[in-house]
XYZ file of C-alpha atoms in Angstrom:
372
model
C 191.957 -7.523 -111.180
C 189.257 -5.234 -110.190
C 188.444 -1.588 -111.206
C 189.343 -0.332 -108.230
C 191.757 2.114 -109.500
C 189.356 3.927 -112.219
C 186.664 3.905 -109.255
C 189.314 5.892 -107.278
C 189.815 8.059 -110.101
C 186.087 8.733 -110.892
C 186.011 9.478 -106.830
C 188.367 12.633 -107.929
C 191.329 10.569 -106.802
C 194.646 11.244 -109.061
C 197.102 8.131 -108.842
C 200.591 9.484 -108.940
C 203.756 6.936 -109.186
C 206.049 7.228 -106.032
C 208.874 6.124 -108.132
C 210.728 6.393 -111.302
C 213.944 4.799 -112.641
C 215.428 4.776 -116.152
C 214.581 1.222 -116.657
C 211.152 2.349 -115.771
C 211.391 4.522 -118.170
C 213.114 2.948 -121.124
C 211.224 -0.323 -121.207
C 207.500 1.410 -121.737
C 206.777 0.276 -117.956
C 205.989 4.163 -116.882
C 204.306 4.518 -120.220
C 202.246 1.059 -119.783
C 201.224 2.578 -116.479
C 199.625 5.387 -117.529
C 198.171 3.586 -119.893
C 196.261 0.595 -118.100
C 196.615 1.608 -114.581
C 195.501 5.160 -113.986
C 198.566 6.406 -113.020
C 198.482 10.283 -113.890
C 201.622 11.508 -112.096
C 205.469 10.467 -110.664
C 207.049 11.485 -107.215
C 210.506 11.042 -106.624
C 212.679 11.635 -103.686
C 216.477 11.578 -102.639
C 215.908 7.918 -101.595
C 214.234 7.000 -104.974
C 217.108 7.754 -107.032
C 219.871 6.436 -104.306
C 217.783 3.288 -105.088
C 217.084 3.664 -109.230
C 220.872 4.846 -109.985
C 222.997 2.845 -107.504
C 221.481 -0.473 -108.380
C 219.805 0.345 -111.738
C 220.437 -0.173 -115.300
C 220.620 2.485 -117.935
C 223.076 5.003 -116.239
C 226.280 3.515 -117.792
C 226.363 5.516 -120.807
C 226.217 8.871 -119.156
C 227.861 8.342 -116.183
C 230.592 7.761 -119.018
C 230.018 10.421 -120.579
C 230.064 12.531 -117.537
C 233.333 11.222 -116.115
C 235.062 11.958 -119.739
C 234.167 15.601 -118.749
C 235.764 15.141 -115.539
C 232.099 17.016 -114.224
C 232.128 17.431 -110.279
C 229.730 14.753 -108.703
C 227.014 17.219 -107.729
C 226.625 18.240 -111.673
C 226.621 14.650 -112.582
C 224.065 13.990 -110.216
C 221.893 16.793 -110.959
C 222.542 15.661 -114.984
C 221.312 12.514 -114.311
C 218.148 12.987 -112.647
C 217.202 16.026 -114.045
C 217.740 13.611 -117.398
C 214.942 11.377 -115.899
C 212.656 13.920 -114.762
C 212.727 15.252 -118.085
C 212.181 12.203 -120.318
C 208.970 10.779 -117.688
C 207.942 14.526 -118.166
C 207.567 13.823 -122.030
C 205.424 10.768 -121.524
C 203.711 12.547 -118.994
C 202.921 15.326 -121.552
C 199.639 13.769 -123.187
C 198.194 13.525 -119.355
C 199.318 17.419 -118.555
C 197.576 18.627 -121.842
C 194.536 16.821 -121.427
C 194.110 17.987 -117.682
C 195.122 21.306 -118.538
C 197.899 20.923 -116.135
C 196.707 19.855 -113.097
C 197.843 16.102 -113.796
C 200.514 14.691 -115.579
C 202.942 15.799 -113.030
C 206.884 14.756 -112.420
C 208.527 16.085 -109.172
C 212.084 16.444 -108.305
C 213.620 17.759 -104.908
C 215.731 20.700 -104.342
C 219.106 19.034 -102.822
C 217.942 18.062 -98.793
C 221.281 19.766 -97.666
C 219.436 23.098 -98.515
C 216.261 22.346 -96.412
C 217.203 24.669 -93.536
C 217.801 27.579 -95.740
C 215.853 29.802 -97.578
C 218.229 31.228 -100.106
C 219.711 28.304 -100.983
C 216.704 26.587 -101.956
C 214.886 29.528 -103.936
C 217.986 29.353 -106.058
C 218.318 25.678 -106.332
C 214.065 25.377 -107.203
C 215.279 28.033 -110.186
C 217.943 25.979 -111.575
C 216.293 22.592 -111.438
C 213.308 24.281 -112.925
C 215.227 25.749 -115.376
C 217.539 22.429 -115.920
C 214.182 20.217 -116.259
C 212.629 23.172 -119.095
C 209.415 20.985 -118.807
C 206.178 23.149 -118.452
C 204.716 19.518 -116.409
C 207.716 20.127 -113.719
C 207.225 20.627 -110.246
C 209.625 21.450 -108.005
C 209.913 19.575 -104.420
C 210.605 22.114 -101.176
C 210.164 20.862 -97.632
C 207.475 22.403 -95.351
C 210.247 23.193 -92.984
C 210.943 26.614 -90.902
C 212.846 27.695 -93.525
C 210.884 26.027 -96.655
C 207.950 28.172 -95.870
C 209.242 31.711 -97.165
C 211.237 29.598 -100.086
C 207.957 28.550 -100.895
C 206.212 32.014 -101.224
C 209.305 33.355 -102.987
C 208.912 30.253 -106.080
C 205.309 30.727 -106.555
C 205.498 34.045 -106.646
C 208.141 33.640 -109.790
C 205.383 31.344 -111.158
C 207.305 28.032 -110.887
C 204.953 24.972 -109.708
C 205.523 23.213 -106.577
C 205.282 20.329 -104.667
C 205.774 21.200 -100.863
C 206.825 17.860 -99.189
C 207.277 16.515 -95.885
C 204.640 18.122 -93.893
C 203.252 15.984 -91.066
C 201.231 18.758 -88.380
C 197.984 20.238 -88.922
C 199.852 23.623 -87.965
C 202.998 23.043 -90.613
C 200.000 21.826 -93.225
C 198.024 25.299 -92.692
C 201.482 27.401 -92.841
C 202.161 25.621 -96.122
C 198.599 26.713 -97.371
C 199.527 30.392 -96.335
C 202.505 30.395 -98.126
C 201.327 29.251 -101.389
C 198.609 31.726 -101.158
C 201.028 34.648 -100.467
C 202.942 33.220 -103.158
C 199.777 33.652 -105.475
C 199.306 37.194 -104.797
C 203.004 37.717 -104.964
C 202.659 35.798 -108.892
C 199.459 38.114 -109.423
C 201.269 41.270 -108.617
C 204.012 40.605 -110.939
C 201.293 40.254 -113.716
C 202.076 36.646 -113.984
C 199.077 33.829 -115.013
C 197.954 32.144 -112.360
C 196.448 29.353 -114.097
C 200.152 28.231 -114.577
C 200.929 28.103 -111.568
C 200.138 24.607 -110.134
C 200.794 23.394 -106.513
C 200.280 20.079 -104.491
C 201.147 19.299 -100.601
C 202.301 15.920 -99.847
C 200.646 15.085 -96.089
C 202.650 12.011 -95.388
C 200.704 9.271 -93.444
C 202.264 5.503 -92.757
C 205.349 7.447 -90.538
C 202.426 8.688 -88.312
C 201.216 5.468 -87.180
C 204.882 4.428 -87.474
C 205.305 6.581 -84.324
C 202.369 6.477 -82.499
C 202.061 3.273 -82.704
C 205.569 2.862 -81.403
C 204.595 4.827 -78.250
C 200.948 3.231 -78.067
C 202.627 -0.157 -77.443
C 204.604 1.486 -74.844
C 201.835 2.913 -72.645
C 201.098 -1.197 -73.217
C 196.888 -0.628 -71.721
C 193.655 -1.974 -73.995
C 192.881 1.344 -74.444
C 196.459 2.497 -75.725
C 196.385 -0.715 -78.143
C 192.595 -0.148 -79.424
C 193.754 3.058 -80.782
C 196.464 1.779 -82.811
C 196.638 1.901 -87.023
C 193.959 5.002 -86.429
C 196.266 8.690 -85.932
C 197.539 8.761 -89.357
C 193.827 8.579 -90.888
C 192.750 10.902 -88.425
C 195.539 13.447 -88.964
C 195.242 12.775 -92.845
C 191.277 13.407 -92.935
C 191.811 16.695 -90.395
C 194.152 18.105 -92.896
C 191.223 17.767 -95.945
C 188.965 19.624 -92.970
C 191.439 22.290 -92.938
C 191.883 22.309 -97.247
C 188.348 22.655 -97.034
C 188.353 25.647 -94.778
C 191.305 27.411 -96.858
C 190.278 27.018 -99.962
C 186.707 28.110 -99.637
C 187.806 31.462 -97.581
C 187.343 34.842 -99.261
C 191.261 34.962 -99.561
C 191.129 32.406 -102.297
C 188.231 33.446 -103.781
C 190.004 36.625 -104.909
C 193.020 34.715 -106.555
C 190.325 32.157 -107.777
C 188.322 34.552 -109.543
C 191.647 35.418 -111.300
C 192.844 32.051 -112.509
C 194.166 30.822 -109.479
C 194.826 26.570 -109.165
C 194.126 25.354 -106.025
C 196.583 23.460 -104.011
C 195.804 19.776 -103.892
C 196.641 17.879 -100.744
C 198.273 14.821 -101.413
C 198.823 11.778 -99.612
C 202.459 10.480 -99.362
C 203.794 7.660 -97.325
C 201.223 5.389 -98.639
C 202.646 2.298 -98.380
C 201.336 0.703 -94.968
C 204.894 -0.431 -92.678
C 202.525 -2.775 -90.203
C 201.784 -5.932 -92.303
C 199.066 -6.100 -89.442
C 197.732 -3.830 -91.186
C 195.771 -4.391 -94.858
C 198.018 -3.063 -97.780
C 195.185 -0.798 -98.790
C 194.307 1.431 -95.627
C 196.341 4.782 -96.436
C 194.458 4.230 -99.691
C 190.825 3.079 -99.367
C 190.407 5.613 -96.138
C 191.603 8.579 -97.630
C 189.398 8.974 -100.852
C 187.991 12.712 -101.222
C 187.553 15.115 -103.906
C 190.543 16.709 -105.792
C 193.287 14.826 -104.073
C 196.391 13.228 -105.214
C 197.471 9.414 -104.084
C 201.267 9.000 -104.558
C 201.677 5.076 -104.440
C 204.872 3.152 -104.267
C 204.313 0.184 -106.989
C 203.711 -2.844 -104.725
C 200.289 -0.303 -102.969
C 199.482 0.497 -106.464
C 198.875 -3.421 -107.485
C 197.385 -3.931 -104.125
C 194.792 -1.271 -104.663
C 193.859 -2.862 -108.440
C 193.852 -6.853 -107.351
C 191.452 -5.684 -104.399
C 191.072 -2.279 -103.430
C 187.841 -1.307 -101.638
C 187.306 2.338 -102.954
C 183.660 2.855 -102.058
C 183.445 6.571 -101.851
C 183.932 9.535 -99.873
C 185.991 7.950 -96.868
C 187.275 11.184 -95.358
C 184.307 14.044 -95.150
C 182.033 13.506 -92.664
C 184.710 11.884 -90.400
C 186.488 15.257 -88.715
C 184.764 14.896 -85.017
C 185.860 11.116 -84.762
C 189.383 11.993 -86.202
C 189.532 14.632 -83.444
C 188.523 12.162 -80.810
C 190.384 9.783 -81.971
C 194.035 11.985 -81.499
C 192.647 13.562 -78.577
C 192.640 9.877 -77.124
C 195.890 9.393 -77.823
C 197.110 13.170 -76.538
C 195.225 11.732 -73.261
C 197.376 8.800 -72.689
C 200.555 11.116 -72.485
C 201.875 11.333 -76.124
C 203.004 14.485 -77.281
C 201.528 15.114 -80.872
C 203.604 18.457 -81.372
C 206.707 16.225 -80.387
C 205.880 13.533 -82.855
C 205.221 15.257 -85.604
C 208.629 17.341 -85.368
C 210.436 14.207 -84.495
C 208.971 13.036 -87.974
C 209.775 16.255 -89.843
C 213.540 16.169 -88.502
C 213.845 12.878 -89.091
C 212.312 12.997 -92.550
C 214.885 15.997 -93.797
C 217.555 13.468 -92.209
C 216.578 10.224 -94.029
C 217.141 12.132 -97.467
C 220.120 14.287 -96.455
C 221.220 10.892 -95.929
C 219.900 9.428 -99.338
C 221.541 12.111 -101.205
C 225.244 11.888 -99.356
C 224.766 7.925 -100.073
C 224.154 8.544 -103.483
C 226.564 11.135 -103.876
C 229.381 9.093 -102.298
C 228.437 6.112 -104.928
C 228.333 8.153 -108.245
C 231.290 9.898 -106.942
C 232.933 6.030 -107.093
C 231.603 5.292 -110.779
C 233.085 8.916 -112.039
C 236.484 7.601 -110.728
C 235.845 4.074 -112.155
C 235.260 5.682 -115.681
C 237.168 8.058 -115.503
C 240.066 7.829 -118.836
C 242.977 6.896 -117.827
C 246.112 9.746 -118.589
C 248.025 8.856 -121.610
């Protein structure tokens, strides 16, 4: 094993868990984590718990429980994983305290049903917040249309967020907006804005997923030269534009009031070409005040032989800009691609969450008493 992982946390790096489970949680594993491998934060995601609760351990008791009280599906769902959220929160709690918040993190997602309306999720962010009561909380909202206002609206009640499937440069400065507008929303209502945390999850791997895809059909040397290189570039052009927000008068206002800023963080870590080494959406995106959210198997890749050797991303903006204009010039559409990914994204974990809703549903009726 190598120190990779405390090298990419002296680099300003945190390692958040894109996972959780309450075997996970239960056994010490999450604990164990935090304790030997860095990790200073948990994601999860309607396909997470599809995965943890439909083929995990641990849920037996309180799914029985829940079907005595003949609860709908949608509250035993929301019992259950708030449940987890709550309990990797508490382990969490050391990391939150001695980070003074920014760390020790556990996300949960308002339902993906709700992710084309803006009512809907303001009011489901509330209750989850409300249903987690964990100070370390932070509530998931896509960077959709209609996720952008929902995100003002929950900052500005001073509940933390974590604003998640954004793949454009355009979507990724929108979310930025919105957050700050949220802040001065928070500050009007006299509320402390050194509370008020917030993180945006850039995802990467589904970017070369797709251009890659459409590289290999243009099928020229050129076209296949560029492949495995338009995530990192769009990845290291968002930082560019983090660095241009977050150094603006705008924030310096809310800054010189408390204000947090908002972290960009890397999701979709996990590198789908095994062409590919394990370690590229981690070892090429290490700058300052970012978060890494790792599913396990890139986490042990990244400590048996990570190559963190600094800053990978500033200083890189004009090739990242040449490098997607290249691709722009062989006829593929980066405005198409990255809403392709953002519809498809919202789709994947509607789907998750009907999957998962469909399956608990079955093990409420499978428990369920019997009439006497």
């Amino acid at each position: 094993m190598t120190d990779a992982l405390k090298r990419l946390s002296d680099e300003g790096v945190a390692i958040w868990l894109d996972d959780l489970s309450r075997k996970r949680i239960t056994s010490g594993n999450l604990a164990e984590l935090i304790d030997q491998s860095h990790v200073v934060g948990v994601t999860t995601n309607p396909a997470i718990f599809q995965k943890a609760i439909s083929g995990g351990e641990g849920y037996e008791q309180q799914l029985t429980d829940l079907a005595t009280r003949r609860v709908t599906v949608e509250e035993a769902l929301r019992m259950i994983t708030t449940a987890d959220v709550r309990d990797a929160a508490d382990i969490l709690r050391p990391v939150y305290d001695r980070t003074d918040g920014q760390d020790g993190r556990v996300s949960i997602e308002v339902d993906p049903r709700l992710a084309h309306d803006t009512a809907a999720t303001v009011a489901e962010a509330k209750q989850l917040a409300w249903l987690v009561d964990r100070p370390n909380t932070l509530i998931k909202i896509p960077a959709t249309k209609a996720g952008l206002p929902a995100i003002t609206e929950v900052i500005g009640k001073g509940i933390s967020v974590n604003v998640t499937l954004i793949f454009s440069l355009q979507r990724y400065r929108e979310v930025m907006d919105a957050y700050l507008a949220g802040l001065e929303k928070a500050k009007a209502a006299g509320l402390d804005l050194s509370l008020i945390h917030s993180v945006a999850s850039f995802f990467v791997s589904r970017v070369d997923t797709e251009i890659d895809k459409r590289l290999d059909s243009v099928g020229t040397d050129e076209a296949k030269a560029l492949k495995g290189k338009a995530a990192l570039a769009n990845a290291r052009l968002a930082y560019e534009a983090y660095e241009e927000v977050f150094s603006s008068d705008r924030w310096s206002a809310l800054e010189r009031v408390g204000a947090n800023k908002q972290r960009a963080l890397w999701a979709s870590t996990g590198v789908k070409d095994p062409a590919y080494k394990d370690t590229l959406y981690v070892d090429d995106l290490v700058a300052p005040n970012t978060v890494n959210t790792m599913p396990e198997a890139t986490l042990e890749a990244t400590a048996d032989h990570g190559q963190i050797t600094g800053d990978t991303v500033r200083g890189t903006y004009e090739q990242a800009r040449a490098e997607l204009d290249a691709v722009a010039k062989l006829g593929i559409s980066y405005d198409d691609v990255v809403q392709l990914l953002e519809d498809e994204g919202v789709e994947k974990f509607e789907a998750s969450w009907n999957d998962l809703l469909k399956s608990t549903e079955a093990e409420l009726e499978r428990l369920a008493p019997t009439e006497a």
